[in-house]
Short mmCIF file of C-alpha atoms in Angstrom, two decimals:
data_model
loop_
_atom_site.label_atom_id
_atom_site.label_comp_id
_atom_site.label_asym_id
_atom_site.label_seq_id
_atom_site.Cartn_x
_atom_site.Cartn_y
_atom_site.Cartn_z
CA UNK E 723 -24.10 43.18 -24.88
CA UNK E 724 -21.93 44.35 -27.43
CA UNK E 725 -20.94 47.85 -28.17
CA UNK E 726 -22.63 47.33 -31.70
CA UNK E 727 -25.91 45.84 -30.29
CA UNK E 728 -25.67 49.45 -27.97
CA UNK E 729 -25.21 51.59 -30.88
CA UNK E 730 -28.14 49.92 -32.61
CA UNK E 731 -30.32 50.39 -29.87
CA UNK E 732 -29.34 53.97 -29.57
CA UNK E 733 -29.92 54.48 -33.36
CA UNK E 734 -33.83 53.18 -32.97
CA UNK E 735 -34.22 55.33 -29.81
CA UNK E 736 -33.43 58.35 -31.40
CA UNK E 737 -33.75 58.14 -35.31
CA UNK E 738 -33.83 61.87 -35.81
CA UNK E 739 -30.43 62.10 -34.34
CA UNK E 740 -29.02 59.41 -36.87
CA UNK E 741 -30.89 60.93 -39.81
CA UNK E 742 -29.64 64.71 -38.78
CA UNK E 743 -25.47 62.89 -38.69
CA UNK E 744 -26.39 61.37 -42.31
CA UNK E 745 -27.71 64.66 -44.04
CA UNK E 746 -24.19 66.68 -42.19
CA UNK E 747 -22.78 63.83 -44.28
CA UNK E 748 -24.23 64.53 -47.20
CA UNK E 749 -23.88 68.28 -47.33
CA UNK E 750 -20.05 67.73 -46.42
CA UNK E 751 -19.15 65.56 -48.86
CA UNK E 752 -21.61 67.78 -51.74
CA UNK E 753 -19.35 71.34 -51.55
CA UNK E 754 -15.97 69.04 -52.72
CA UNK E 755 -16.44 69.66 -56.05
CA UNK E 756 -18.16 68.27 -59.10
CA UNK E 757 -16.05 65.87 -61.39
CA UNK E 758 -15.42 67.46 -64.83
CA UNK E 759 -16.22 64.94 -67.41
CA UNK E 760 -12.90 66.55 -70.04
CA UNK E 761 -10.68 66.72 -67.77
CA UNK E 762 -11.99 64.94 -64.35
CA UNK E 763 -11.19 67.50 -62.03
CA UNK E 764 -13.12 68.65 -59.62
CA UNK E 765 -15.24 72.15 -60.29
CA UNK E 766 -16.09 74.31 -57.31
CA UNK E 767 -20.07 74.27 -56.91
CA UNK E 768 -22.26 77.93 -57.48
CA UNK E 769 -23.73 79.17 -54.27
CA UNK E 770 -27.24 78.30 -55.29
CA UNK E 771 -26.41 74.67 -55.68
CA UNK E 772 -24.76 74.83 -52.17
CA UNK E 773 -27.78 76.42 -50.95
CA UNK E 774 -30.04 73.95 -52.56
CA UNK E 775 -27.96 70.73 -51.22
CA UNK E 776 -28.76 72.38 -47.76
CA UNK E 777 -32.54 72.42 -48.35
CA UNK E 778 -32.31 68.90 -49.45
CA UNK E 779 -29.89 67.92 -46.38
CA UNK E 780 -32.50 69.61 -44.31
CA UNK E 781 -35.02 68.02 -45.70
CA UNK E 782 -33.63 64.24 -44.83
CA UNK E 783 -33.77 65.29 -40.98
CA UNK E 784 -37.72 64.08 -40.88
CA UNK E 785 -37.56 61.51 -43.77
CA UNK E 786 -39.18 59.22 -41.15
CA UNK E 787 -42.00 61.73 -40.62
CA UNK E 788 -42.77 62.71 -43.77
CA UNK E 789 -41.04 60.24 -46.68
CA UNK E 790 -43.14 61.32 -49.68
CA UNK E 791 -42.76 65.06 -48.40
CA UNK E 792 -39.04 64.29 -48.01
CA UNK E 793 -38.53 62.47 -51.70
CA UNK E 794 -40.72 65.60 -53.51
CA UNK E 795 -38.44 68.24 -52.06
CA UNK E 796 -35.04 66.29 -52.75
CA UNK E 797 -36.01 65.51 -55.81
CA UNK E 798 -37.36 68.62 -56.76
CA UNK E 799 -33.74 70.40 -55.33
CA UNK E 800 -31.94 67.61 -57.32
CA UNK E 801 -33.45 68.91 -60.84
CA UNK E 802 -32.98 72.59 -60.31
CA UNK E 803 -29.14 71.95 -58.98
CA UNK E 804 -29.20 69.08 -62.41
CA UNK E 805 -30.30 72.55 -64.41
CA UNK E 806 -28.02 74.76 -62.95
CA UNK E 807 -24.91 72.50 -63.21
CA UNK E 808 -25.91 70.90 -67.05
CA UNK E 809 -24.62 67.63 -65.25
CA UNK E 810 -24.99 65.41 -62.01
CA UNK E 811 -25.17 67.58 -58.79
CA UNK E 812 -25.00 66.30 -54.98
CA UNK E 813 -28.55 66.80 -53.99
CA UNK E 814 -28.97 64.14 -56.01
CA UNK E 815 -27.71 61.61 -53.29
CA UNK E 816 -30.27 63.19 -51.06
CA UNK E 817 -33.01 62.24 -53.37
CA UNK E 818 -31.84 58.14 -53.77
CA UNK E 819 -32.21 58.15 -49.59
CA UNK E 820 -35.19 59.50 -49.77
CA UNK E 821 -36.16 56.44 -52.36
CA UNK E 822 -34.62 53.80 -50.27
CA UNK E 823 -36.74 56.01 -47.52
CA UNK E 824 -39.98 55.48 -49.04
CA UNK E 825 -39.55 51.92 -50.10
CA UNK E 826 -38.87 51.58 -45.85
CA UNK E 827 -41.72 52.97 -44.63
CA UNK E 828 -44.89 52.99 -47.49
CA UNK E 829 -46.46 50.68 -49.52
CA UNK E 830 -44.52 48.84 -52.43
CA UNK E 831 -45.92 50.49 -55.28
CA UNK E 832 -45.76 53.96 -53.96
CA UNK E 833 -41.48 53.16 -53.44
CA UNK E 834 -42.12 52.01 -57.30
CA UNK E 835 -43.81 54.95 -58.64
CA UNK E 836 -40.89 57.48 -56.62
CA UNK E 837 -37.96 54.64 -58.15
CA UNK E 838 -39.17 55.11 -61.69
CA UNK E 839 -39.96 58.66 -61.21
CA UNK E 840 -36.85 60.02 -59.87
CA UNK E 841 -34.87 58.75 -63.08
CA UNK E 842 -37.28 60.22 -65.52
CA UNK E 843 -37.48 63.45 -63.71
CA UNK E 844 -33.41 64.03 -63.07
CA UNK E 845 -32.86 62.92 -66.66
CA UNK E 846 -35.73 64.98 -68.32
CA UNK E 847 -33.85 67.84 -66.73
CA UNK E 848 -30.37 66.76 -68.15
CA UNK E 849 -31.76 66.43 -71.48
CA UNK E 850 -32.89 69.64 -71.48
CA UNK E 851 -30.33 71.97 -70.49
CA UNK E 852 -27.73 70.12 -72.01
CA UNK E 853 -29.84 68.64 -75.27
CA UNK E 854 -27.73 65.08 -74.70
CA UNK E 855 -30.27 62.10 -75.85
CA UNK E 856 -32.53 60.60 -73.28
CA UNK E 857 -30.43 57.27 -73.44
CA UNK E 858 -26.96 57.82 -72.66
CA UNK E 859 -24.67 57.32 -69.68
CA UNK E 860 -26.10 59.46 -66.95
CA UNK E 861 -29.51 57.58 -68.26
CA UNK E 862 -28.34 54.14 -67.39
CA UNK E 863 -26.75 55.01 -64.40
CA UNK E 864 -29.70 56.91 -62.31
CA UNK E 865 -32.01 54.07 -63.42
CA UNK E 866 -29.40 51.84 -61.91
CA UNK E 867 -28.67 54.05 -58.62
CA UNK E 868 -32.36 54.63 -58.44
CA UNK E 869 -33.51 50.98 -59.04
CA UNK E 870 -30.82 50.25 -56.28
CA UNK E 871 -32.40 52.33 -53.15
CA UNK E 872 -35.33 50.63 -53.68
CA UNK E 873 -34.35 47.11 -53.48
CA UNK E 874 -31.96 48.10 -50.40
CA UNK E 875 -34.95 49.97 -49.01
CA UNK E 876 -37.12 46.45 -49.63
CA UNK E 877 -34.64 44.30 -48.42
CA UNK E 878 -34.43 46.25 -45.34
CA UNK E 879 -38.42 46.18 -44.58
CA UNK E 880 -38.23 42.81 -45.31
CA UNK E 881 -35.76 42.32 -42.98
CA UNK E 882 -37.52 44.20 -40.01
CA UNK E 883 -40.32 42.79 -40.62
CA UNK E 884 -38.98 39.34 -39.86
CA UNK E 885 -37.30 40.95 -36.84
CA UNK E 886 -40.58 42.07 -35.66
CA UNK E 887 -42.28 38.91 -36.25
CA UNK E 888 -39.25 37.09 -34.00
CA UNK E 889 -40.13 39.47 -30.99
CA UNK E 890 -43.41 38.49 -31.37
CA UNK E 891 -43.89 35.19 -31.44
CA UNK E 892 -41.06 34.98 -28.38
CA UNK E 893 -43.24 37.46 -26.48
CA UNK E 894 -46.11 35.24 -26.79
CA UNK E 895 -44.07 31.93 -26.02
CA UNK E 896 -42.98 34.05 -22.93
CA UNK E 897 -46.59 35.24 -22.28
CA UNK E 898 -48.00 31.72 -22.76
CA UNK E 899 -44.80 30.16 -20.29
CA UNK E 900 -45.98 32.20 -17.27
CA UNK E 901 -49.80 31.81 -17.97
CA UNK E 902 -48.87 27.94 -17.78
CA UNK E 903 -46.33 28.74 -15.03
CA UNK E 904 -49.56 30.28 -13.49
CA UNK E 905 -51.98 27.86 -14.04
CA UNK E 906 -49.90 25.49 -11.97
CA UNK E 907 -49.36 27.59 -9.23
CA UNK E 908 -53.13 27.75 -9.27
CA UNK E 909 -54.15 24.66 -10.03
CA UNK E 910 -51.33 23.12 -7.25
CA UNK E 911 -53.16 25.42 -4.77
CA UNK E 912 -56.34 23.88 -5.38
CA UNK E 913 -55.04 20.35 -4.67
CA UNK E 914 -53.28 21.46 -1.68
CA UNK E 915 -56.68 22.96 -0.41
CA UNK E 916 -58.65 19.85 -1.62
CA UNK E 917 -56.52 17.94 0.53
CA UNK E 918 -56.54 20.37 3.57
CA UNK E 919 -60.13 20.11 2.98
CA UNK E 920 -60.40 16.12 2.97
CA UNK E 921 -58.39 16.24 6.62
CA UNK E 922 -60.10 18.70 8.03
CA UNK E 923 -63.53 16.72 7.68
CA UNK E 924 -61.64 13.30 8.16
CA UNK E 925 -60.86 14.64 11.88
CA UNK E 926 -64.25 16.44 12.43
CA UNK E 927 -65.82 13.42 11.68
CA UNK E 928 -63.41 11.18 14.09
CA UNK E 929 -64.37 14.18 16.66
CA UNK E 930 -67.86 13.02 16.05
CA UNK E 931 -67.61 9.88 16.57
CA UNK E 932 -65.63 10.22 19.69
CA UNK E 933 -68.04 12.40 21.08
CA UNK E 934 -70.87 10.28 20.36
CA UNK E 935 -69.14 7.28 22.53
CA UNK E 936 -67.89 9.45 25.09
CA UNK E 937 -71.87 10.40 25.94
CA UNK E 938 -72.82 7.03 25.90
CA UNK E 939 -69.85 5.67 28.21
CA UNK E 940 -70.60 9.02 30.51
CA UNK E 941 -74.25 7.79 31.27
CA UNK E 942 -73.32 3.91 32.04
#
Protein backbone atom coordinates (compact mmCIF):
# COMPACT_ATOMS: atom_id res chain seq x y z
CA UNK A 1 0.00 0.00 0.00
CA UNK A 2 1.22 3.19 -0.97
CA UNK A 3 1.90 6.14 1.19
CA UNK A 4 -0.83 8.02 -0.94
CA UNK A 5 -3.48 5.21 -0.68
CA UNK A 6 -2.52 5.73 3.48
CA UNK A 7 -3.03 9.33 3.41
CA UNK A 8 -6.35 8.85 1.66
CA UNK A 9 -7.54 6.52 4.03
CA UNK A 10 -6.53 8.73 6.85
CA UNK A 11 -8.31 11.73 5.18
CA UNK A 12 -11.88 9.64 5.13
CA UNK A 13 -11.24 8.47 8.74
CA UNK A 14 -11.02 11.70 10.07
CA UNK A 15 -12.59 14.42 7.70
CA UNK A 16 -12.85 17.04 10.38
CA UNK A 17 -9.16 16.97 10.76
CA UNK A 18 -8.62 17.60 6.89
CA UNK A 19 -11.35 20.24 6.76
CA UNK A 20 -9.85 22.10 10.12
CA UNK A 21 -5.87 22.00 7.92
CA UNK A 22 -7.90 23.55 4.80
CA UNK A 23 -9.73 26.51 6.67
CA UNK A 24 -5.81 27.26 8.66
CA UNK A 25 -5.13 27.46 4.92
CA UNK A 26 -7.45 29.69 4.07
CA UNK A 27 -7.18 32.17 6.90
CA UNK A 28 -3.26 32.14 6.25
CA UNK A 29 -3.19 32.89 2.95
CA UNK A 30 -6.46 35.76 3.52
CA UNK A 31 -4.28 38.37 6.02
CA UNK A 32 -1.44 38.73 2.87
CA UNK A 33 -2.96 41.48 1.53
CA UNK A 34 -5.58 42.47 -1.00
CA UNK A 35 -4.30 43.27 -4.64
CA UNK A 36 -4.83 46.99 -5.48
CA UNK A 37 -6.40 47.18 -8.82
CA UNK A 38 -4.12 51.00 -9.70
CA UNK A 39 -1.29 49.97 -8.69
CA UNK A 40 -1.41 45.98 -7.87
CA UNK A 41 0.08 46.01 -4.65
CA UNK A 42 -0.97 44.40 -1.98
CA UNK A 43 -3.22 46.49 0.82
CA UNK A 44 -3.07 45.34 4.43
CA UNK A 45 -6.70 43.99 5.39
CA UNK A 46 -8.99 46.08 8.38
CA UNK A 47 -9.34 44.04 11.51
CA UNK A 48 -12.99 43.36 10.90
CA UNK A 49 -12.31 41.66 7.64
CA UNK A 50 -9.62 39.56 9.47
CA UNK A 51 -12.09 38.83 12.02
CA UNK A 52 -14.74 37.94 9.57
CA UNK A 53 -12.31 35.52 7.39
CA UNK A 54 -11.96 33.72 10.85
CA UNK A 55 -15.73 33.20 11.26
CA UNK A 56 -15.85 31.94 7.79
CA UNK A 57 -12.57 29.68 8.32
CA UNK A 58 -14.37 28.48 11.36
CA UNK A 59 -17.20 27.90 9.78
CA UNK A 60 -15.58 25.31 7.02
CA UNK A 61 -14.48 23.02 10.09
CA UNK A 62 -18.18 21.18 9.96
CA UNK A 63 -18.94 21.83 6.22
CA UNK A 64 -19.62 18.05 6.23
CA UNK A 65 -22.12 18.45 9.07
CA UNK A 66 -23.88 21.20 8.18
CA UNK A 67 -23.16 22.33 4.20
CA UNK A 68 -26.13 24.70 3.73
CA UNK A 69 -25.38 26.11 7.36
CA UNK A 70 -21.73 26.32 6.25
CA UNK A 71 -22.43 28.11 2.59
CA UNK A 72 -25.10 30.80 4.44
CA UNK A 73 -22.49 31.91 6.95
CA UNK A 74 -19.49 32.13 4.34
CA UNK A 75 -21.39 33.70 2.14
CA UNK A 76 -22.99 35.95 4.32
CA UNK A 77 -19.12 36.90 5.86
CA UNK A 78 -18.03 37.16 2.15
CA UNK A 79 -20.61 40.20 1.44
CA UNK A 80 -20.02 42.17 4.57
CA UNK A 81 -15.95 41.78 4.10
CA UNK A 82 -17.09 42.58 -0.15
CA UNK A 83 -18.80 45.91 1.66
CA UNK A 84 -16.19 46.75 3.82
CA UNK A 85 -13.31 46.38 1.27
CA UNK A 86 -15.49 48.02 -2.01
CA UNK A 87 -13.67 45.02 -3.83
CA UNK A 88 -12.96 41.14 -3.64
CA UNK A 89 -12.11 40.01 -0.02
CA UNK A 90 -10.70 36.41 1.13
CA UNK A 91 -13.75 35.05 2.78
CA UNK A 92 -14.79 34.84 -0.42
CA UNK A 93 -12.69 31.59 -1.10
CA UNK A 94 -14.40 30.21 1.94
CA UNK A 95 -17.74 30.65 0.38
CA UNK A 96 -16.74 28.76 -3.33
CA UNK A 97 -15.74 25.53 -0.84
CA UNK A 98 -18.63 25.72 0.70
CA UNK A 99 -20.36 25.55 -3.04
CA UNK A 100 -18.22 22.77 -4.22
CA UNK A 101 -19.35 21.51 -0.47
CA UNK A 102 -22.90 21.49 -1.14
CA UNK A 103 -22.82 20.22 -4.66
CA UNK A 104 -20.80 17.00 -2.61
CA UNK A 105 -23.11 16.19 -0.25
CA UNK A 106 -27.03 17.53 -1.28
CA UNK A 107 -29.16 17.24 -3.98
CA UNK A 108 -28.26 18.80 -7.50
CA UNK A 109 -30.51 21.58 -7.56
CA UNK A 110 -29.96 22.75 -4.08
CA UNK A 111 -25.72 22.98 -5.24
CA UNK A 112 -27.58 25.00 -8.25
CA UNK A 113 -29.62 27.36 -6.37
CA UNK A 114 -26.22 28.15 -3.76
CA UNK A 115 -23.93 28.33 -7.47
CA UNK A 116 -26.21 30.95 -8.90
CA UNK A 117 -26.83 32.55 -5.65
CA UNK A 118 -23.46 33.18 -4.40
CA UNK A 119 -22.62 35.32 -7.64
CA UNK A 120 -25.70 37.42 -7.42
CA UNK A 121 -25.32 37.98 -3.77
CA UNK A 122 -21.26 38.91 -3.73
CA UNK A 123 -21.90 41.07 -6.78
CA UNK A 124 -25.16 42.82 -5.56
CA UNK A 125 -22.89 43.86 -2.73
CA UNK A 126 -20.04 45.17 -5.08
CA UNK A 127 -22.43 47.10 -7.00
CA UNK A 128 -23.52 48.77 -4.23
CA UNK A 129 -20.79 50.11 -2.31
CA UNK A 130 -18.81 50.79 -5.15
CA UNK A 131 -21.85 51.80 -7.80
CA UNK A 132 -19.66 49.75 -10.70
CA UNK A 133 -22.41 48.13 -13.25
CA UNK A 134 -23.71 44.70 -12.52
CA UNK A 135 -21.76 43.34 -15.65
CA UNK A 136 -18.23 43.99 -15.43
CA UNK A 137 -15.09 42.05 -14.55
CA UNK A 138 -15.57 40.94 -11.00
CA UNK A 139 -19.21 39.88 -12.60
CA UNK A 140 -17.81 37.44 -15.04
CA UNK A 141 -15.34 36.14 -12.94
CA UNK A 142 -17.47 34.97 -9.65
CA UNK A 143 -20.00 33.47 -12.10
CA UNK A 144 -17.02 31.66 -13.50
CA UNK A 145 -15.28 30.73 -9.99
CA UNK A 146 -18.72 29.99 -8.71
CA UNK A 147 -19.99 27.91 -11.73
CA UNK A 148 -16.54 26.10 -11.24
CA UNK A 149 -17.04 24.61 -7.48
CA UNK A 150 -19.97 23.22 -8.57
CA UNK A 151 -18.96 21.18 -11.44
CA UNK A 152 -15.71 20.09 -9.33
CA UNK A 153 -18.10 19.41 -6.47
CA UNK A 154 -20.34 17.17 -9.20
CA UNK A 155 -17.58 15.59 -10.68
CA UNK A 156 -16.41 14.53 -7.40
CA UNK A 157 -19.94 12.88 -6.24
CA UNK A 158 -19.97 11.43 -9.38
CA UNK A 159 -16.88 10.03 -8.89
CA UNK A 160 -17.60 8.48 -5.36
CA UNK A 161 -20.44 7.36 -6.28
CA UNK A 162 -18.90 5.04 -8.84
CA UNK A 163 -16.34 4.19 -6.14
CA UNK A 164 -19.07 3.14 -3.94
CA UNK A 165 -20.86 1.21 -6.45
CA UNK A 166 -17.25 -0.80 -7.19
CA UNK A 167 -17.12 -1.83 -3.39
CA UNK A 168 -20.35 -3.00 -3.76
CA UNK A 169 -20.81 -5.08 -6.32
CA UNK A 170 -17.14 -6.77 -5.27
CA UNK A 171 -18.60 -7.25 -1.78
CA UNK A 172 -21.40 -9.11 -3.17
CA UNK A 173 -19.20 -11.18 -5.74
CA UNK A 174 -17.19 -11.92 -2.49
CA UNK A 175 -20.40 -12.62 -0.47
CA UNK A 176 -21.88 -14.77 -3.28
CA UNK A 177 -18.04 -16.74 -3.70
CA UNK A 178 -18.19 -18.07 -0.11
CA UNK A 179 -22.03 -18.77 -0.09
CA UNK A 180 -21.07 -21.02 -3.23
CA UNK A 181 -17.78 -21.94 -1.49
CA UNK A 182 -20.34 -22.99 1.24
CA UNK A 183 -22.80 -24.68 -0.53
CA UNK A 184 -20.15 -27.14 -1.62
CA UNK A 185 -18.76 -27.77 1.53
CA UNK A 186 -22.34 -28.62 2.36
CA UNK A 187 -23.54 -30.20 -0.34
CA UNK A 188 -19.96 -32.49 -0.50
CA UNK A 189 -20.90 -33.43 3.11
CA UNK A 190 -24.10 -34.73 2.16
CA UNK A 191 -22.63 -37.07 -0.49
CA UNK A 192 -20.00 -38.19 1.78
CA UNK A 193 -22.82 -39.11 4.36
CA UNK A 194 -25.06 -40.61 1.57
CA UNK A 195 -22.33 -42.82 0.89
CA UNK A 196 -21.39 -43.63 4.57
CA UNK A 197 -24.97 -44.28 4.72
CA UNK A 198 -25.21 -46.77 1.60
CA UNK A 199 -22.13 -48.91 3.42
CA UNK A 200 -23.30 -48.92 6.52
CA UNK A 201 -26.65 -50.74 5.40
CA UNK A 202 -24.69 -52.70 2.60
CA UNK A 203 -22.75 -54.47 5.66
CA UNK A 204 -25.79 -54.67 8.06
CA UNK A 205 -27.51 -56.35 5.53
CA UNK A 206 -24.44 -58.90 4.68
CA UNK A 207 -24.53 -59.24 8.73
CA UNK A 208 -28.02 -60.40 8.13
CA UNK A 209 -27.60 -62.64 5.89
CA UNK A 210 -24.72 -64.25 7.58
CA UNK A 211 -26.56 -64.59 10.58
CA UNK A 212 -29.47 -66.08 9.03
CA UNK A 213 -27.11 -69.08 7.56
CA UNK A 214 -25.11 -69.36 10.53
CA UNK A 215 -28.61 -70.45 12.54
CA UNK A 216 -29.50 -72.72 10.02
CA UNK A 217 -25.94 -74.50 9.70
CA UNK A 218 -25.93 -74.38 13.83
CA UNK A 219 -29.13 -76.65 14.00
CA UNK A 220 -27.98 -79.35 11.19
Amino acid sequence: MSWWTRAQQWREAHPQVSDAVLAALILLLGPTGQPNPENGQATPLTPPVVLLLVVACAALVVRRRAPVVVWLVTLTTAAASVALLEGPAPAIVATMVAVYTIATLRRPCTAVLAAIATPLVLIGTYVTVSSMPWLNEATYTLAAVSAMACAIGFAVKGNRAVLAAAEERARVAEQTRDEEAQRRVTEERLRIARELHDVVAHHIAVINVQSGVARHLIES
